[in-house]
Amino acid sequence: MPNISFFVNGRAVSIDAPEDTPLLWILREELGLTGTKFGCGMALCGACTVHVEDLPVRACMARLGEVAGKRVLTIEGLGQNGLHPVQEAWLEENVPQCGYCQSGQIMGTVALLRKKPKPTDEDIDAVLSSHLCRCGTYCRIRRAVHRAAEKMGGTP
Amino acid sequence: MNARALGAGLLAALTLGSLVSPAPADEPEKSPRVEAARPVSIADVAAGEAAYLVIHRVLLSPRCMNCHPSGDAPLHGDVAVPHSMNVSRKSVEAGLVCTTCHRSKNGAVPHSPPGVTPEWRMPTRDQPMVFQGKSPHDLCEQLKDPARNGGKSLSELAEHMGHDPLVLWAWAPGPGRSVPPIPHAELARAAETWTHAGAPCPK
C-alpha cells in the first residue's frame, strides 16, 4: 500500500491505506475528525462536505488518492482563531435542531460565500439544495447565510 | 470510369478544394484554429456526411446529451429528467462545482454520481454547446465551429472523440446507465472520416 501525504486543516499527514479508500473513512477513522458526518454514502445528502483546495467535495465520493499533496479543510479547521463568521451566524440564528447535517451545511455555505459574497436567495438555493436537513431547518439556514454574509462584509 | 466522368470528378475535386483554400496573404486570418486546406473529393464529402450521422447518434445518446442540455440544468438517466437537488449552471457559478460529487470513479451503486476525471463539467453559459433538440445539420455546424465548440480545431475534435476520458466514460458509465448505440471504435472511425473530409454537414 502506498503512503499518501496531504494536508488536513494545515497539518501535514501521511496515511498508509489503499488509494481508493473514501476520504471520509480516513478523516473519521484514521484522523479522528468526526465533525464530518457519514450520511448517505453516495453524495446525495451533503453531510460529508469538506473542502479540497478551497472547493467543496463530498468526502464519501472522493478517494484518498485524489487528495495526495492537496489541502483538505474540515469543519474542525474552519475557524482559524475561534469560530468562523458562518459558525457564529449559525449559533446566533439557532440553526441546528438535531445538528447532524450542519457541518456539511456550513462547509457548503463557506464555499457559496467564497463565490457569492452577497448571495441572493436564488444563489443559496442553487448551492444548498444539495444539502438535506431532515429536521427542516432550511428557513433558519437561509437567514444564517445572509447574516454570515453581513458579518463578512462582502469579503469571500 | 470513362474520361468524361473522370473529368467531372477532377473538376469537382478542384472546385471543392478551392472552397477550403487558405485566404490570400493580404486577407486577415479568420481564426487560429483554421487548418491547412487540402483537396476534398465528392466521395470524401459523401463519406463525411454519412460519418457525421453516425457521430450524431452518439451525441444525442443520454451519456452525451445529458451534459449538453437545452436548458441550464444537466439531465439525469436515460429519460433526461433535470438534475436533482436544483443543480444547474447557477449552482456552479455560486460555488457548487460538478466535481463536488462527480469524482474520479463512478459511484458503485445505481443513482450514485458517475465520475471519471477531475475535469467533469458541463459547458459554460456563454458557450453552452447545446446538443438536445438539435437537427443533424445544426448540431454538425455547431460542432465544427471553433467559436461554438470550445475553440477546437477539426483534429482536436477527432482527438476529443477518440481519446478524451470524458468521452470514453460513456462506454463505462457505471451501474444503471445505458451506453451509446455504437461501439466507441466506430465513433472514433467516424470522427476521423468526418474531419478528414473537412467536416461536411448533412443538409
CSV table of C-alpha atoms in Angstrom, one decimal:
chain,number,residue,atom,x,y,z
A,1,MET,CA,0.0,0.0,0.0
A,2,PRO,CA,1.3,3.5,-0.8
A,3,ASN,CA,1.8,6.1,1.8
A,4,ILE,CA,-0.3,9.1,0.8
A,5,SER,CA,0.5,12.5,2.1
A,6,PHE,CA,-1.7,15.5,2.2
A,7,PHE,CA,-2.6,18.4,4.5
A,8,VAL,CA,-5.6,18.5,6.8
A,9,ASN,CA,-6.5,21.8,8.4
A,10,GLY,CA,-3.0,23.0,7.8
A,11,ARG,CA,-1.3,19.9,9.3
A,12,ALA,CA,0.7,17.5,7.1
A,13,VAL,CA,-0.5,13.9,7.4
A,14,SER,CA,0.7,10.7,5.8
A,15,ILE,CA,-1.7,7.8,5.5
A,16,ASP,CA,-0.9,4.1,4.8
A,17,ALA,CA,-4.1,3.0,3.1
A,18,PRO,CA,-5.4,1.9,-0.4
A,19,GLU,CA,-5.7,4.9,-2.6
A,20,ASP,CA,-9.3,4.2,-3.4
A,21,THR,CA,-10.3,4.4,0.3
A,22,PRO,CA,-13.0,7.1,0.7
A,23,LEU,CA,-11.6,10.3,2.1
A,24,LEU,CA,-14.4,10.3,4.6
A,25,TRP,CA,-13.2,7.0,6.2
A,26,ILE,CA,-9.7,8.5,6.5
A,27,LEU,CA,-10.9,11.7,8.1
A,28,ARG,CA,-13.1,9.9,10.6
A,29,GLU,CA,-11.5,6.6,11.3
A,30,GLU,CA,-7.8,7.4,10.8
A,31,LEU,CA,-7.6,11.0,11.9
A,32,GLY,CA,-10.4,11.2,14.4
A,33,LEU,CA,-12.0,14.2,12.7
A,34,THR,CA,-15.6,13.1,13.4
A,35,GLY,CA,-17.2,16.6,12.7
A,36,THR,CA,-17.6,15.4,9.1
A,37,LYS,CA,-20.6,13.1,9.0
A,38,PHE,CA,-21.5,10.0,7.1
A,39,GLY,CA,-25.0,10.4,5.7
A,40,CYS,CA,-25.9,8.6,2.6
A,41,GLY,CA,-22.5,7.4,1.3
A,42,MET,CA,-23.4,8.4,-2.3
A,43,ALA,CA,-23.1,12.2,-2.4
A,44,LEU,CA,-26.9,12.7,-2.2
A,45,CYS,CA,-27.1,14.5,1.2
A,46,GLY,CA,-24.1,16.8,1.6
A,47,ALA,CA,-23.4,15.8,5.2
A,48,CYS,CA,-19.8,14.8,4.5
A,49,THR,CA,-18.8,18.0,2.7
A,50,VAL,CA,-15.2,19.2,3.2
A,51,HIS,CA,-13.1,21.5,1.0
A,52,VAL,CA,-10.2,20.3,-1.1
A,53,GLU,CA,-8.1,23.1,-2.4
A,54,ASP,CA,-10.8,25.5,-1.5
A,55,LEU,CA,-13.5,23.7,-3.4
A,56,PRO,CA,-16.4,21.7,-1.8
A,57,VAL,CA,-16.1,18.0,-2.1
A,58,ARG,CA,-18.3,15.1,-0.8
A,59,ALA,CA,-15.8,13.2,1.2
A,60,CYS,CA,-17.8,9.9,0.7
A,61,MET,CA,-17.1,10.1,-3.0
A,62,ALA,CA,-13.5,11.5,-3.0
A,63,ARG,CA,-10.8,8.8,-2.8
A,64,LEU,CA,-7.7,9.1,-0.7
A,65,GLY,CA,-5.5,9.1,-3.9
A,66,GLU,CA,-7.3,12.1,-5.2
A,67,VAL,CA,-6.1,14.3,-2.3
A,68,ALA,CA,-2.4,13.4,-2.5
A,69,GLY,CA,-0.4,16.6,-1.9
A,70,LYS,CA,-3.5,18.7,-1.6
A,71,ARG,CA,-5.1,20.8,1.2
A,72,VAL,CA,-8.2,19.4,2.9
A,73,LEU,CA,-10.3,21.6,5.2
A,74,THR,CA,-12.8,20.1,7.5
A,75,ILE,CA,-15.3,21.8,9.9
A,76,GLU,CA,-12.7,21.4,12.7
A,77,GLY,CA,-10.2,23.6,10.8
A,78,LEU,CA,-12.7,26.3,9.7
A,79,GLY,CA,-12.2,28.8,12.4
A,80,GLN,CA,-8.6,29.8,12.5
A,81,ASN,CA,-9.0,32.0,15.6
A,82,GLY,CA,-12.2,30.9,17.3
A,83,LEU,CA,-15.3,30.5,15.3
A,84,HIS,CA,-15.7,31.3,11.6
A,85,PRO,CA,-18.3,34.0,10.9
A,86,VAL,CA,-20.5,31.4,9.3
A,87,GLN,CA,-20.4,29.3,12.5
A,88,GLU,CA,-21.2,32.4,14.6
A,89,ALA,CA,-24.2,33.2,12.4
A,90,TRP,CA,-25.3,29.6,12.8
A,91,LEU,CA,-25.3,30.0,16.6
A,92,GLU,CA,-27.0,33.4,16.5
A,93,GLU,CA,-29.8,32.1,14.3
A,94,ASN,CA,-30.1,28.9,16.4
A,95,VAL,CA,-30.0,26.9,13.2
A,96,PRO,CA,-29.3,23.3,14.3
A,97,GLN,CA,-32.0,21.0,15.5
A,98,CYS,CA,-30.5,17.5,15.6
A,99,GLY,CA,-27.4,19.0,14.1
A,100,TYR,CA,-26.3,16.0,12.0
A,101,CYS,CA,-26.2,17.8,8.7
A,102,GLN,CA,-24.9,21.1,9.9
A,103,SER,CA,-21.2,20.7,9.4
A,104,GLY,CA,-21.9,19.9,5.8
A,105,GLN,CA,-24.3,22.9,5.5
A,106,ILE,CA,-21.7,25.2,7.0
A,107,MET,CA,-18.9,24.0,4.7
A,108,GLY,CA,-21.3,24.4,1.7
A,109,THR,CA,-22.1,27.9,2.9
A,110,VAL,CA,-18.5,28.9,3.1
A,111,ALA,CA,-18.0,27.7,-0.5
A,112,LEU,CA,-21.0,29.7,-1.5
A,113,LEU,CA,-19.8,32.9,0.1
A,114,ARG,CA,-16.4,32.5,-1.5
A,115,LYS,CA,-18.1,32.8,-4.9
A,116,LYS,CA,-21.1,34.9,-4.0
A,117,PRO,CA,-20.2,37.2,-1.0
A,118,LYS,CA,-23.7,38.7,-1.1
A,119,PRO,CA,-25.8,35.8,-2.2
A,120,THR,CA,-29.4,36.1,-3.2
A,121,ASP,CA,-32.0,33.6,-2.1
A,122,GLU,CA,-31.7,32.0,-5.5
A,123,ASP,CA,-27.9,31.7,-5.1
A,124,ILE,CA,-28.5,30.0,-1.7
A,125,ASP,CA,-31.0,27.6,-3.2
A,126,ALA,CA,-28.7,26.8,-6.1
A,127,VAL,CA,-26.0,25.6,-3.7
A,128,LEU,CA,-27.6,24.5,-0.5
A,129,SER,CA,-30.4,22.5,-2.2
A,130,SER,CA,-27.8,19.7,-2.4
A,131,HIS,CA,-27.6,19.6,1.4
A,132,LEU,CA,-30.5,17.8,3.0
A,133,CYS,CA,-31.8,18.6,6.5
A,134,ARG,CA,-34.3,16.1,7.8
A,135,CYS,CA,-35.3,18.4,10.6
A,136,GLY,CA,-36.3,21.0,8.0
A,137,THR,CA,-34.2,23.9,9.3
A,138,TYR,CA,-34.0,25.5,5.8
A,139,CYS,CA,-35.5,28.8,6.7
A,140,ARG,CA,-33.1,29.3,9.6
A,141,ILE,CA,-30.2,28.2,7.3
A,142,ARG,CA,-31.2,30.9,4.8
A,143,ARG,CA,-31.3,33.6,7.5
A,144,ALA,CA,-27.9,32.4,8.8
A,145,VAL,CA,-26.3,32.6,5.4
A,146,HIS,CA,-27.5,36.2,4.9
A,147,ARG,CA,-26.3,37.0,8.5
A,148,ALA,CA,-22.9,35.5,7.8
A,149,ALA,CA,-22.6,37.5,4.5
A,150,GLU,CA,-23.3,40.7,6.5
A,151,LYS,CA,-20.7,39.7,9.1
A,152,MET,CA,-18.1,39.1,6.5
A,153,GLY,CA,-18.9,42.4,4.8
A,154,GLY,CA,-18.9,41.0,1.3
A,155,THR,CA,-15.4,39.6,1.6
A,156,PRO,CA,-15.1,36.0,0.4
B,1,MET,CA,-14.6,5.2,-65.1
B,2,ASN,CA,-14.8,6.9,-68.6
B,3,ALA,CA,-12.9,10.1,-69.5
B,4,ARG,CA,-16.0,12.3,-69.1
B,5,ALA,CA,-16.7,11.0,-65.6
B,6,LEU,CA,-13.0,11.3,-64.6
B,7,GLY,CA,-13.0,14.9,-65.9
B,8,ALA,CA,-16.1,15.7,-63.9
B,9,GLY,CA,-14.6,14.2,-60.8
B,10,LEU,CA,-11.4,16.2,-61.1
B,11,LEU,CA,-13.4,19.4,-61.7
B,12,ALA,CA,-15.4,18.7,-58.6
B,13,ALA,CA,-12.3,17.9,-56.6
B,14,LEU,CA,-10.7,21.1,-57.7
B,15,THR,CA,-13.8,23.2,-57.0
B,16,LEU,CA,-14.2,21.7,-53.5
B,17,GLY,CA,-10.5,22.2,-52.9
B,18,SER,CA,-10.8,25.8,-53.8
B,19,LEU,CA,-13.6,26.2,-51.3
B,20,VAL,CA,-11.3,25.3,-48.5
B,21,SER,CA,-8.1,27.0,-49.8
B,22,PRO,CA,-6.2,29.3,-47.4
B,23,ALA,CA,-7.1,33.0,-47.6
B,24,PRO,CA,-4.9,35.2,-49.7
B,25,ALA,CA,-1.9,36.7,-47.8
B,26,ASP,CA,-3.5,40.2,-47.8
B,27,GLU,CA,-6.6,39.0,-46.0
B,28,PRO,CA,-6.6,38.7,-42.2
B,29,GLU,CA,-6.6,35.2,-40.8
B,30,LYS,CA,-10.1,34.4,-39.6
B,31,SER,CA,-9.2,32.1,-36.8
B,32,PRO,CA,-6.0,30.4,-35.5
B,33,ARG,CA,-8.0,27.2,-35.5
B,34,VAL,CA,-8.4,27.1,-39.3
B,35,GLU,CA,-6.3,24.2,-40.5
B,36,ALA,CA,-4.3,23.8,-43.7
B,37,ALA,CA,-6.7,23.1,-46.6
B,38,ARG,CA,-6.4,20.1,-48.8
B,39,PRO,CA,-8.4,18.9,-51.8
B,40,VAL,CA,-11.6,17.0,-50.9
B,41,SER,CA,-13.4,14.8,-53.3
B,42,ILE,CA,-17.1,14.4,-53.7
B,43,ALA,CA,-16.7,10.8,-52.4
B,44,ASP,CA,-14.9,12.2,-49.3
B,45,VAL,CA,-17.8,14.6,-48.7
B,46,ALA,CA,-20.4,11.9,-49.1
B,47,ALA,CA,-18.5,9.7,-46.7
B,48,GLY,CA,-18.0,12.6,-44.3
B,49,GLU,CA,-21.7,13.4,-44.2
B,50,ALA,CA,-22.5,9.7,-43.6
B,51,ALA,CA,-19.9,9.6,-40.9
B,52,TYR,CA,-21.4,12.7,-39.2
B,53,LEU,CA,-24.8,10.9,-39.0
B,54,VAL,CA,-23.0,8.1,-37.1
B,55,ILE,CA,-21.5,10.7,-34.7
B,56,HIS,CA,-24.9,12.4,-34.3
B,57,ARG,CA,-26.4,9.2,-32.9
B,58,VAL,CA,-23.8,9.2,-30.2
B,59,LEU,CA,-24.1,12.9,-29.4
B,60,LEU,CA,-27.8,12.5,-28.8
B,61,SER,CA,-27.4,9.5,-26.6
B,62,PRO,CA,-28.1,10.3,-22.9
B,63,ARG,CA,-24.5,9.8,-21.9
B,64,CYS,CA,-23.5,12.8,-24.1
B,65,MET,CA,-26.7,14.8,-24.3
B,66,ASN,CA,-27.3,14.9,-20.6
B,67,CYS,CA,-24.5,17.4,-20.1
B,68,HIS,CA,-25.4,19.3,-23.2
B,69,PRO,CA,-29.0,20.2,-22.4
B,70,SER,CA,-31.1,23.0,-24.0
B,71,GLY,CA,-31.7,24.5,-20.5
B,72,ASP,CA,-29.3,25.3,-17.7
B,73,ALA,CA,-29.7,22.1,-15.7
B,74,PRO,CA,-27.9,19.0,-16.6
B,75,LEU,CA,-30.1,15.9,-17.1
B,76,HIS,CA,-30.3,12.5,-15.4
B,77,GLY,CA,-30.6,9.0,-16.6
B,78,ASP,CA,-31.9,7.6,-19.8
B,79,VAL,CA,-35.1,9.6,-19.6
B,80,ALA,CA,-33.4,13.0,-19.4
B,81,VAL,CA,-35.0,14.4,-16.3
B,82,PRO,CA,-33.4,17.6,-14.9
B,83,HIS,CA,-30.7,17.0,-12.3
B,84,SER,CA,-32.0,16.5,-8.8
B,85,MET,CA,-31.1,18.9,-6.0
B,86,ASN,CA,-31.8,22.0,-8.1
B,87,VAL,CA,-28.4,21.7,-9.7
B,88,SER,CA,-27.8,24.0,-12.7
B,89,ARG,CA,-25.2,26.3,-14.1
B,90,LYS,CA,-26.3,28.7,-11.4
B,91,SER,CA,-25.1,26.2,-8.8
B,92,VAL,CA,-21.7,26.0,-10.5
B,93,GLU,CA,-21.5,29.8,-10.7
B,94,ALA,CA,-22.4,30.0,-6.9
B,95,GLY,CA,-19.7,27.6,-5.8
B,96,LEU,CA,-21.2,24.1,-6.2
B,97,VAL,CA,-18.8,22.7,-8.9
B,98,CYS,CA,-19.6,19.5,-10.7
B,99,THR,CA,-16.6,17.8,-9.1
B,100,THR,CA,-18.1,18.3,-5.6
B,101,CYS,CA,-19.8,15.0,-6.3
B,102,HIS,CA,-18.5,13.7,-9.7
B,103,ARG,CA,-15.1,12.5,-8.8
B,104,SER,CA,-12.5,10.1,-10.3
B,105,LYS,CA,-14.6,7.0,-10.4
B,106,ASN,CA,-18.2,6.0,-10.9
B,107,GLY,CA,-20.3,5.5,-7.8
B,108,ALA,CA,-20.6,1.8,-7.0
B,109,VAL,CA,-24.4,1.7,-6.8
B,110,PRO,CA,-27.2,2.8,-9.1
B,111,HIS,CA,-28.1,6.5,-8.8
B,112,SER,CA,-24.8,7.5,-7.2
B,113,PRO,CA,-22.8,10.1,-9.1
B,114,PRO,CA,-20.8,8.9,-12.1
B,115,GLY,CA,-17.2,10.1,-12.5
B,116,VAL,CA,-14.0,9.5,-14.4
B,117,THR,CA,-11.8,12.6,-14.4
B,118,PRO,CA,-11.2,15.8,-12.4
B,119,GLU,CA,-12.5,17.6,-15.4
B,120,TRP,CA,-16.2,16.6,-15.1
B,121,ARG,CA,-18.2,19.6,-16.1
B,122,MET,CA,-20.9,21.0,-18.4
B,123,PRO,CA,-20.4,23.7,-21.0
B,124,THR,CA,-20.5,27.2,-19.7
B,125,ARG,CA,-23.4,29.6,-20.0
B,126,ASP,CA,-21.6,31.8,-22.6
B,127,GLN,CA,-20.8,28.8,-24.8
B,128,PRO,CA,-23.5,26.2,-23.9
B,129,MET,CA,-22.8,23.7,-26.8
B,130,VAL,CA,-26.4,22.5,-26.8
B,131,PHE,CA,-26.9,19.0,-28.2
B,132,GLN,CA,-30.5,18.5,-27.0
B,133,GLY,CA,-33.1,19.0,-29.7
B,134,LYS,CA,-30.6,19.9,-32.5
B,135,SER,CA,-31.1,18.7,-36.0
B,136,PRO,CA,-28.1,16.8,-37.6
B,137,HIS,CA,-27.4,19.9,-39.8
B,138,ASP,CA,-27.5,22.4,-36.9
B,139,LEU,CA,-25.5,20.3,-34.5
B,140,CYS,CA,-22.9,19.5,-37.1
B,141,GLU,CA,-22.4,23.2,-37.9
B,142,GLN,CA,-22.1,24.0,-34.2
B,143,LEU,CA,-19.7,21.1,-33.6
B,144,LYS,CA,-17.2,22.2,-36.1
B,145,ASP,CA,-17.3,25.9,-35.3
B,146,PRO,CA,-14.4,26.9,-33.0
B,147,ALA,CA,-16.5,29.9,-31.9
B,148,ARG,CA,-19.1,27.5,-30.5
B,149,ASN,CA,-17.2,24.3,-29.8
B,150,GLY,CA,-14.7,25.4,-27.1
B,151,GLY,CA,-12.1,26.5,-29.6
B,152,LYS,CA,-11.4,23.1,-31.0
B,153,SER,CA,-9.9,22.5,-34.5
B,154,LEU,CA,-11.1,19.6,-36.5
B,155,SER,CA,-8.1,17.5,-35.5
B,156,GLU,CA,-8.7,18.4,-31.9
B,157,LEU,CA,-12.4,17.3,-32.3
B,158,ALA,CA,-11.2,13.9,-33.6
B,159,GLU,CA,-8.8,13.6,-30.8
B,160,HIS,CA,-11.5,14.5,-28.3
B,161,MET,CA,-13.9,11.9,-29.6
B,162,GLY,CA,-11.2,9.3,-30.0
B,163,HIS,CA,-9.3,9.7,-26.7
B,164,ASP,CA,-10.8,12.1,-24.2
B,165,PRO,CA,-11.5,10.2,-20.9
B,166,LEU,CA,-14.8,12.1,-20.6
B,167,VAL,CA,-15.9,10.7,-24.0
B,168,LEU,CA,-14.6,7.2,-23.2
B,169,TRP,CA,-16.6,7.2,-20.0
B,170,ALA,CA,-19.8,7.0,-22.0
B,171,TRP,CA,-19.0,3.3,-22.7
B,172,ALA,CA,-18.3,2.6,-19.0
B,173,PRO,CA,-20.9,4.8,-17.3
B,174,GLY,CA,-21.4,2.8,-14.1
B,175,PRO,CA,-24.4,0.8,-12.9
B,176,GLY,CA,-27.9,1.5,-14.3
B,177,ARG,CA,-26.9,3.6,-17.3
B,178,SER,CA,-27.1,2.7,-21.0
B,179,VAL,CA,-24.2,3.2,-23.3
B,180,PRO,CA,-24.2,4.9,-26.7
B,181,PRO,CA,-25.7,3.0,-29.6
B,182,ILE,CA,-22.4,2.1,-31.3
B,183,PRO,CA,-19.0,0.9,-30.0
B,184,HIS,CA,-16.5,3.6,-29.3
B,185,ALA,CA,-14.2,2.4,-32.0
B,186,GLU,CA,-16.9,3.1,-34.5
B,187,LEU,CA,-17.3,6.6,-33.2
B,188,ALA,CA,-13.5,7.2,-33.4
B,189,ARG,CA,-13.5,5.9,-37.1
B,190,ALA,CA,-16.5,8.2,-38.0
B,191,ALA,CA,-14.8,11.2,-36.4
B,192,GLU,CA,-11.6,10.5,-38.4
B,193,THR,CA,-13.7,10.1,-41.6
B,194,TRP,CA,-15.7,13.2,-41.0
B,195,THR,CA,-12.8,15.5,-40.1
B,196,HIS,CA,-10.7,14.1,-42.9
B,197,ALA,CA,-13.4,15.1,-45.3
B,198,GLY,CA,-13.4,18.7,-44.0
B,199,ALA,CA,-16.3,18.1,-41.6
B,200,PRO,CA,-19.2,18.3,-44.1
B,201,CYS,CA,-22.7,18.7,-42.7
B,202,PRO,CA,-25.8,16.9,-43.9
B,203,LYS,CA,-28.5,19.1,-45.4
